[in-house]
CSV table of C-alpha atoms in Angstrom, one decimal:
chain,number,residue,atom,x,y,z
A,125,MET,CA,4.3,-11.9,14.8
A,126,ASP,CA,7.8,-13.3,13.3
A,127,LYS,CA,10.3,-11.0,11.7
A,128,HIS,CA,12.7,-11.9,9.1
A,129,LYS,CA,15.5,-10.4,7.1
A,130,VAL,CA,16.5,-11.6,3.4
A,131,ASN,CA,18.8,-10.2,0.7
A,132,VAL,CA,16.4,-9.4,-2.1
A,133,ASN,CA,17.4,-7.3,-5.6
A,134,GLY,CA,20.5,-6.1,-3.7
A,135,ILE,CA,19.1,-5.0,-0.7
A,136,ASP,CA,18.4,-6.6,2.8
A,137,MET,CA,14.5,-6.6,3.3
A,138,VAL,CA,12.8,-6.9,6.5
A,139,TYR,CA,9.3,-8.6,6.4
A,140,GLU,CA,7.0,-9.8,9.3
A,141,GLU,CA,4.3,-12.2,9.1
A,142,CYS,CA,1.8,-14.1,10.7
A,143,GLY,CA,-0.1,-17.4,10.0
A,144,GLN,CA,1.0,-20.8,9.0
A,145,GLU,CA,3.3,-21.3,6.0
A,146,ASN,CA,1.0,-24.2,4.2
A,147,GLU,CA,-1.6,-21.4,3.8
A,148,LYS,CA,-2.6,-19.4,0.8
A,149,ALA,CA,-0.2,-16.6,0.9
A,150,ILE,CA,-1.3,-12.9,0.5
A,151,ILE,CA,1.0,-9.8,0.7
A,152,LEU,CA,0.5,-6.4,2.6
A,153,LEU,CA,2.2,-3.4,1.7
A,154,HIS,CA,2.6,-0.3,3.8
A,155,GLY,CA,2.2,3.5,2.9
A,156,PHE,CA,5.0,6.1,2.9
A,157,CYS,CA,6.8,6.8,5.9
A,158,GLY,CA,5.4,3.6,7.2
A,159,SER,CA,6.2,0.1,8.2
A,160,SER,CA,4.8,-3.5,8.5
A,161,HIS,CA,3.6,-2.1,11.9
A,162,TYR,CA,0.9,-0.6,10.0
A,163,TRP,CA,-0.9,-3.9,9.6
A,164,HIS,CA,-0.6,-5.2,12.9
A,165,ASN,CA,-3.9,-4.9,13.8
A,166,VAL,CA,-5.1,-6.5,10.6
A,167,CYS,CA,-3.0,-9.3,10.2
A,168,PRO,CA,-4.4,-11.4,12.9
A,169,LEU,CA,-7.6,-11.1,11.9
A,170,LEU,CA,-6.6,-12.7,8.7
A,171,THR,CA,-4.6,-16.0,10.0
A,172,ASP,CA,-7.4,-18.5,9.8
A,173,HIS,CA,-6.9,-18.9,6.0
A,174,TYR,CA,-3.9,-17.1,5.1
A,175,ARG,CA,-0.3,-16.8,5.4
A,176,VAL,CA,0.2,-13.3,5.8
A,177,ILE,CA,3.3,-11.6,5.0
A,178,MET,CA,4.4,-8.1,5.6
A,179,PRO,CA,7.5,-6.5,4.2
A,180,GLN,CA,9.0,-3.3,4.7
A,181,LEU,CA,9.7,-1.6,1.6
A,182,ARG,CA,13.3,-0.4,0.6
A,183,GLY,CA,14.2,2.9,2.8
A,184,HIS,CA,11.5,2.0,5.1
A,185,GLY,CA,11.5,0.4,8.7
A,186,GLU,CA,14.5,-1.8,9.1
A,187,THR,CA,15.0,-2.4,5.2
A,188,SER,CA,18.2,-1.0,3.5
A,189,ALA,CA,17.9,2.4,2.2
A,190,PRO,CA,20.2,2.6,-0.9
A,191,ASP,CA,21.3,5.7,-2.6
A,192,ASN,CA,19.0,5.9,-5.8
A,193,VAL,CA,15.7,7.0,-6.7
A,194,TYR,CA,12.9,4.2,-5.4
A,195,THR,CA,11.0,4.1,-8.4
A,196,MET,CA,7.6,2.1,-8.1
A,197,GLU,CA,9.2,-0.2,-10.4
A,198,VAL,CA,12.0,-0.8,-8.5
A,199,MET,CA,10.1,-1.3,-5.6
A,200,ALA,CA,7.9,-4.0,-7.4
A,201,ASP,CA,11.2,-5.7,-8.4
A,202,ASP,CA,12.0,-6.2,-4.7
A,203,ILE,CA,8.7,-7.7,-3.6
A,204,ASN,CA,8.7,-10.1,-6.8
A,205,ALA,CA,12.2,-11.0,-5.7
A,206,LEU,CA,10.7,-11.7,-2.2
A,207,ILE,CA,8.0,-13.5,-3.7
A,208,GLU,CA,10.5,-16.0,-5.6
A,209,LYS,CA,12.9,-16.3,-2.2
A,210,LEU,CA,9.7,-17.5,-0.6
A,211,GLY,CA,8.9,-19.9,-3.2
A,212,ILE,CA,5.4,-18.5,-3.4
A,213,GLU,CA,3.8,-19.4,-6.9
A,214,LYS,CA,0.9,-16.7,-7.0
A,215,THR,CA,-0.5,-14.6,-4.4
A,216,VAL,CA,-2.6,-11.3,-3.7
A,217,VAL,CA,-1.3,-8.1,-2.9
A,218,PHE,CA,-3.0,-5.5,-1.0
A,219,GLY,CA,-1.3,-2.1,-1.1
A,220,HIS,CA,-2.0,1.1,1.2
A,221,SER,CA,-1.4,4.3,-0.4
A,222,LEU,CA,2.3,4.1,-1.7
A,223,GLY,CA,2.1,0.5,-1.2
A,224,GLY,CA,-0.9,0.8,-3.8
A,225,TYR,CA,1.4,2.3,-6.2
A,226,VAL,CA,3.9,-0.6,-5.7
A,227,THR,CA,1.0,-3.2,-6.3
A,228,LEU,CA,-0.2,-1.7,-9.5
A,229,ALA,CA,3.7,-1.7,-10.7
A,230,ILE,CA,3.7,-5.3,-9.5
A,231,ALA,CA,0.8,-6.2,-11.2
A,232,ASP,CA,1.9,-4.5,-14.3
A,233,LYS,CA,5.5,-6.3,-14.4
A,234,TYR,CA,4.7,-9.6,-12.9
A,235,PRO,CA,1.3,-10.1,-13.9
A,236,ASP,CA,1.6,-14.0,-13.4
A,237,LYS,CA,2.3,-13.8,-10.0
A,238,LEU,CA,-0.9,-12.3,-8.8
A,239,ALA,CA,-4.1,-13.5,-8.8
A,240,GLY,CA,-5.7,-10.2,-7.8
A,241,PHE,CA,-5.0,-6.9,-5.9
A,242,GLY,CA,-6.5,-4.4,-3.6
A,243,LEU,CA,-5.6,-0.5,-3.3
A,244,ILE,CA,-6.5,0.8,0.1
A,245,HIS,CA,-6.5,4.5,0.4
A,246,SER,CA,-4.6,4.6,-3.3
A,247,THR,CA,-5.0,5.6,-6.8
A,248,ALA,CA,-3.8,4.3,-10.0
A,249,LEU,CA,-3.9,8.1,-11.5
A,250,PRO,CA,-0.3,9.8,-11.5
A,251,ASP,CA,0.7,12.8,-9.3
A,252,THR,CA,-0.8,15.8,-11.0
A,253,GLU,CA,1.0,18.9,-11.4
A,254,GLU,CA,0.1,20.3,-8.3
A,255,VAL,CA,1.1,17.1,-6.2
A,256,LYS,CA,4.4,17.1,-7.9
A,257,ARG,CA,5.0,20.8,-6.9
A,258,LYS,CA,4.1,19.9,-3.0
A,259,ARG,CA,6.6,16.5,-3.1
A,260,TYR,CA,9.4,18.9,-4.3
A,261,GLN,CA,8.6,21.4,-1.7
A,262,ASP,CA,8.4,18.6,1.0
A,263,ILE,CA,12.0,17.2,-0.7
A,264,SER,CA,13.4,20.6,-0.1
A,265,PHE,CA,11.8,20.9,3.3
A,266,ILE,CA,13.5,17.5,4.3
A,267,GLN,CA,16.7,18.2,2.9
A,268,LYS,CA,16.7,21.8,5.1
A,269,GLU,CA,14.9,20.8,8.2
A,270,GLY,CA,15.4,16.8,8.4
A,271,ILE,CA,12.8,14.1,8.6
A,272,GLU,CA,11.3,14.7,12.3
A,273,PRO,CA,9.7,17.9,11.9
A,274,TYR,CA,8.1,16.9,8.4
A,275,VAL,CA,6.8,13.7,10.2
A,276,HIS,CA,5.3,15.6,12.8
A,277,GLU,CA,3.7,17.6,10.1
A,278,LEU,CA,2.7,14.6,8.1
A,279,ILE,CA,1.1,12.2,10.3
A,280,PRO,CA,-1.9,13.8,11.9
A,281,LYS,CA,-3.0,14.4,8.4
A,282,LEU,CA,-3.3,10.7,7.9
A,283,PHE,CA,-6.1,10.6,10.4
A,284,LYS,CA,-9.6,11.8,11.2
A,285,GLU,CA,-9.6,14.6,14.0
A,286,SER,CA,-11.5,12.5,16.4
A,287,LYS,CA,-9.5,9.4,15.7
A,288,ARG,CA,-6.5,11.0,16.8
A,289,GLN,CA,-8.1,11.9,19.9
A,290,ASP,CA,-9.6,8.4,20.3
A,291,MET,CA,-6.5,6.3,19.9
A,292,PRO,CA,-3.1,8.5,20.6
A,293,ASP,CA,-1.2,5.4,21.4
A,294,GLU,CA,-1.7,4.0,17.7
A,295,VAL,CA,-1.4,7.7,16.3
A,296,GLU,CA,1.8,7.5,18.0
A,297,LYS,CA,3.3,4.3,16.6
A,298,VAL,CA,2.4,5.5,13.2
A,299,LYS,CA,4.3,8.5,14.3
A,300,GLU,CA,7.2,6.6,15.4
A,301,ALA,CA,7.4,4.4,12.0
A,302,GLY,CA,8.1,7.7,10.2
A,303,LEU,CA,10.8,8.9,12.7
A,304,ASN,CA,12.6,5.5,12.3
A,305,MET,CA,12.9,6.5,8.4
A,306,SER,CA,15.9,8.2,7.2
A,307,ALA,CA,15.8,11.3,5.2
A,308,LYS,CA,17.4,9.9,2.2
A,309,GLY,CA,14.9,7.1,2.2
A,310,ALA,CA,11.8,9.8,2.4
A,311,ILE,CA,13.3,11.7,-0.2
A,312,HIS,CA,14.1,9.0,-2.6
A,313,THR,CA,10.7,7.6,-2.3
A,314,LEU,CA,9.0,11.1,-3.2
A,315,GLU,CA,11.2,11.2,-6.0
A,316,GLY,CA,9.7,7.5,-7.1
A,317,MET,CA,6.3,8.5,-6.6
A,318,MET,CA,6.5,11.5,-8.9
A,319,MET,CA,7.7,9.3,-11.7
A,320,ARG,CA,4.9,6.8,-11.7
A,321,PRO,CA,2.7,6.7,-14.9
A,322,ASP,CA,-1.0,6.5,-15.2
A,323,ARG,CA,-2.0,2.8,-14.4
A,324,SER,CA,-6.1,3.4,-14.5
A,325,ALA,CA,-6.3,1.4,-17.5
A,326,MET,CA,-5.0,-1.7,-15.6
A,327,LEU,CA,-8.4,-1.4,-13.4
A,328,HIS,CA,-10.8,-1.6,-16.3
A,329,GLU,CA,-8.8,-4.0,-18.1
A,330,ALA,CA,-8.0,-6.4,-15.4
A,331,LYS,CA,-9.0,-10.2,-15.8
A,332,TYR,CA,-9.9,-10.8,-12.2
A,333,PRO,CA,-11.7,-8.9,-9.6
A,334,ILE,CA,-10.2,-6.0,-7.8
A,335,LEU,CA,-10.8,-4.3,-4.3
A,336,LEU,CA,-10.6,-1.0,-4.1
A,337,VAL,CA,-10.9,0.9,-0.3
A,338,ALA,CA,-11.4,4.4,0.3
A,339,GLY,CA,-12.1,6.8,3.4
A,340,ALA,CA,-14.8,9.0,3.1
A,341,GLU,CA,-12.8,11.6,5.4
A,342,ASP,CA,-9.5,10.9,3.3
A,343,GLU,CA,-7.7,14.2,2.6
A,344,VAL,CA,-4.7,12.6,1.1
A,345,VAL,CA,-5.9,10.5,-1.6
A,346,SER,CA,-9.7,11.4,-1.9
A,347,PRO,CA,-12.3,8.5,-3.0
A,348,ASP,CA,-12.9,10.1,-6.6
A,349,ASP,CA,-9.3,9.3,-7.1
A,350,THR,CA,-9.4,5.8,-5.6
A,351,PHE,CA,-12.5,4.8,-7.7
A,352,SER,CA,-11.4,6.9,-11.0
A,353,VAL,CA,-11.0,4.5,-14.1
A,354,ASN,CA,-9.8,6.6,-17.2
A,355,GLU,CA,-10.4,4.7,-20.5
A,356,LYS,CA,-9.6,6.1,-23.8
A,357,GLU,CA,-9.7,9.8,-22.6
A,358,THR,CA,-13.1,9.4,-21.2
A,359,PRO,CA,-13.1,9.5,-17.3
A,360,LYS,CA,-15.7,6.8,-16.0
A,361,THR,CA,-16.3,5.2,-12.4
A,362,THR,CA,-16.0,1.8,-11.2
A,363,TYR,CA,-19.7,1.4,-11.4
A,364,GLU,CA,-19.2,0.5,-14.8
A,365,TYR,CA,-16.9,-2.1,-14.3
A,366,PRO,CA,-18.7,-5.1,-12.3
A,367,HIS,CA,-15.3,-6.9,-11.6
A,368,ILE,CA,-14.0,-3.7,-9.5
A,369,GLN,CA,-15.3,-3.9,-5.9
A,370,GLU,CA,-15.7,-0.5,-4.4
A,371,ASN,CA,-15.8,0.3,-0.8
A,372,THR,CA,-16.0,3.7,1.0
A,373,PHE,CA,-15.6,3.7,4.9
A,374,GLU,CA,-17.6,6.3,6.4
A,375,GLY,CA,-15.9,8.4,9.4
A,376,VAL,CA,-12.3,7.1,8.4
A,377,ALA,CA,-9.5,9.2,6.9
A,378,HIS,CA,-6.1,7.9,5.1
A,379,MET,CA,-5.6,4.9,7.6
A,380,SER,CA,-8.3,2.3,7.9
A,381,LEU,CA,-5.9,-0.4,8.6
A,382,VAL,CA,-5.4,1.5,12.1
A,383,GLU,CA,-8.5,3.2,12.4
A,384,ALA,CA,-10.9,0.6,11.5
A,385,PRO,CA,-8.8,-2.7,11.3
A,386,GLU,CA,-11.7,-5.2,11.6
A,387,GLN,CA,-13.8,-3.5,8.9
A,388,LEU,CA,-10.8,-3.5,6.7
A,389,ALA,CA,-10.2,-7.0,7.4
A,390,ARG,CA,-13.8,-8.0,6.8
A,391,VAL,CA,-13.6,-6.5,3.3
A,392,ILE,CA,-10.4,-8.3,2.5
A,393,ALA,CA,-11.6,-11.5,3.7
A,394,ASN,CA,-14.8,-11.3,1.7
A,395,TYR,CA,-12.8,-10.3,-1.1
A,396,LEU,CA,-10.5,-13.1,-1.1
A,397,ARG,CA,-13.6,-15.7,-0.7
A,398,THR,CA,-15.0,-14.1,-3.9
A,399,LEU,CA,-11.6,-14.4,-5.8
A,400,SER,CA,-11.1,-18.1,-4.8
A,401,GLU,CA,-13.9,-18.9,-6.7
A,402,LYS,CA,-12.2,-17.4,-9.7
A,403,GLU,CA,-8.5,-18.6,-9.3
A,404,PRO,CA,-7.3,-19.9,-5.9
A,405,VAL,CA,-4.3,-18.2,-4.2
A,406,ARG,CA,-1.7,-21.1,-4.3
A,407,ALA,CA,1.8,-21.2,-2.3
A,408,LEU,CA,4.4,-24.1,-3.4
């Protein structure tokens, strides 16, 4: 995999990529306390037909961690600036967890840049009051104790217990990505996640197919939250919207991109094939 650093939107952003530059471009966004490494097992499975770009979000990995709140809109500005820097006309973005929140902000602010998008273990719903209270507690914990004990407590919750036992090396790599994050970056990201609006209307109003992936064992973002579509105060499920492709991975928690990368890559590839029938993904 090739690693690059570019200055976008006032920060130095690191991104990795695999595939060929003249192929159709897709973007994979990682989750909270993660990095582009999250996608390392998926990326090679998509390179036959796509140029795969894996940015490290602000405050994560080796990307700059400025001292301000990392709203989803600011992160969307970062990715849009990267898209423009790379000369990509139109792309498809797949966002895992936090990356899904950023993906929705991109679709909201820069709709002309997307031919489609996917949410992987993520949701278009805003934080509940209960979740906001937990984020405040997390911020306080990190301020007092630092990032290391927080990451050691967070990472095991992302995996099904049997997966933690079966793939200790992969779990350790995910933990390392979190430990490389600064306390400041984690706090500013938590602050930004609390501020995100309800974007569920974007799912049922989309003019192109949308991919949603949930883990049946996910205790971070439940399948109900991933597949919930709210319209005019009447909760509905994605079954009422045929353009939404819903996938539940059995035996998987919050990390299908690590727990079941081959299955996730197949689902993404199938979605991209159906999407290309609607509108091709183009790169300049």
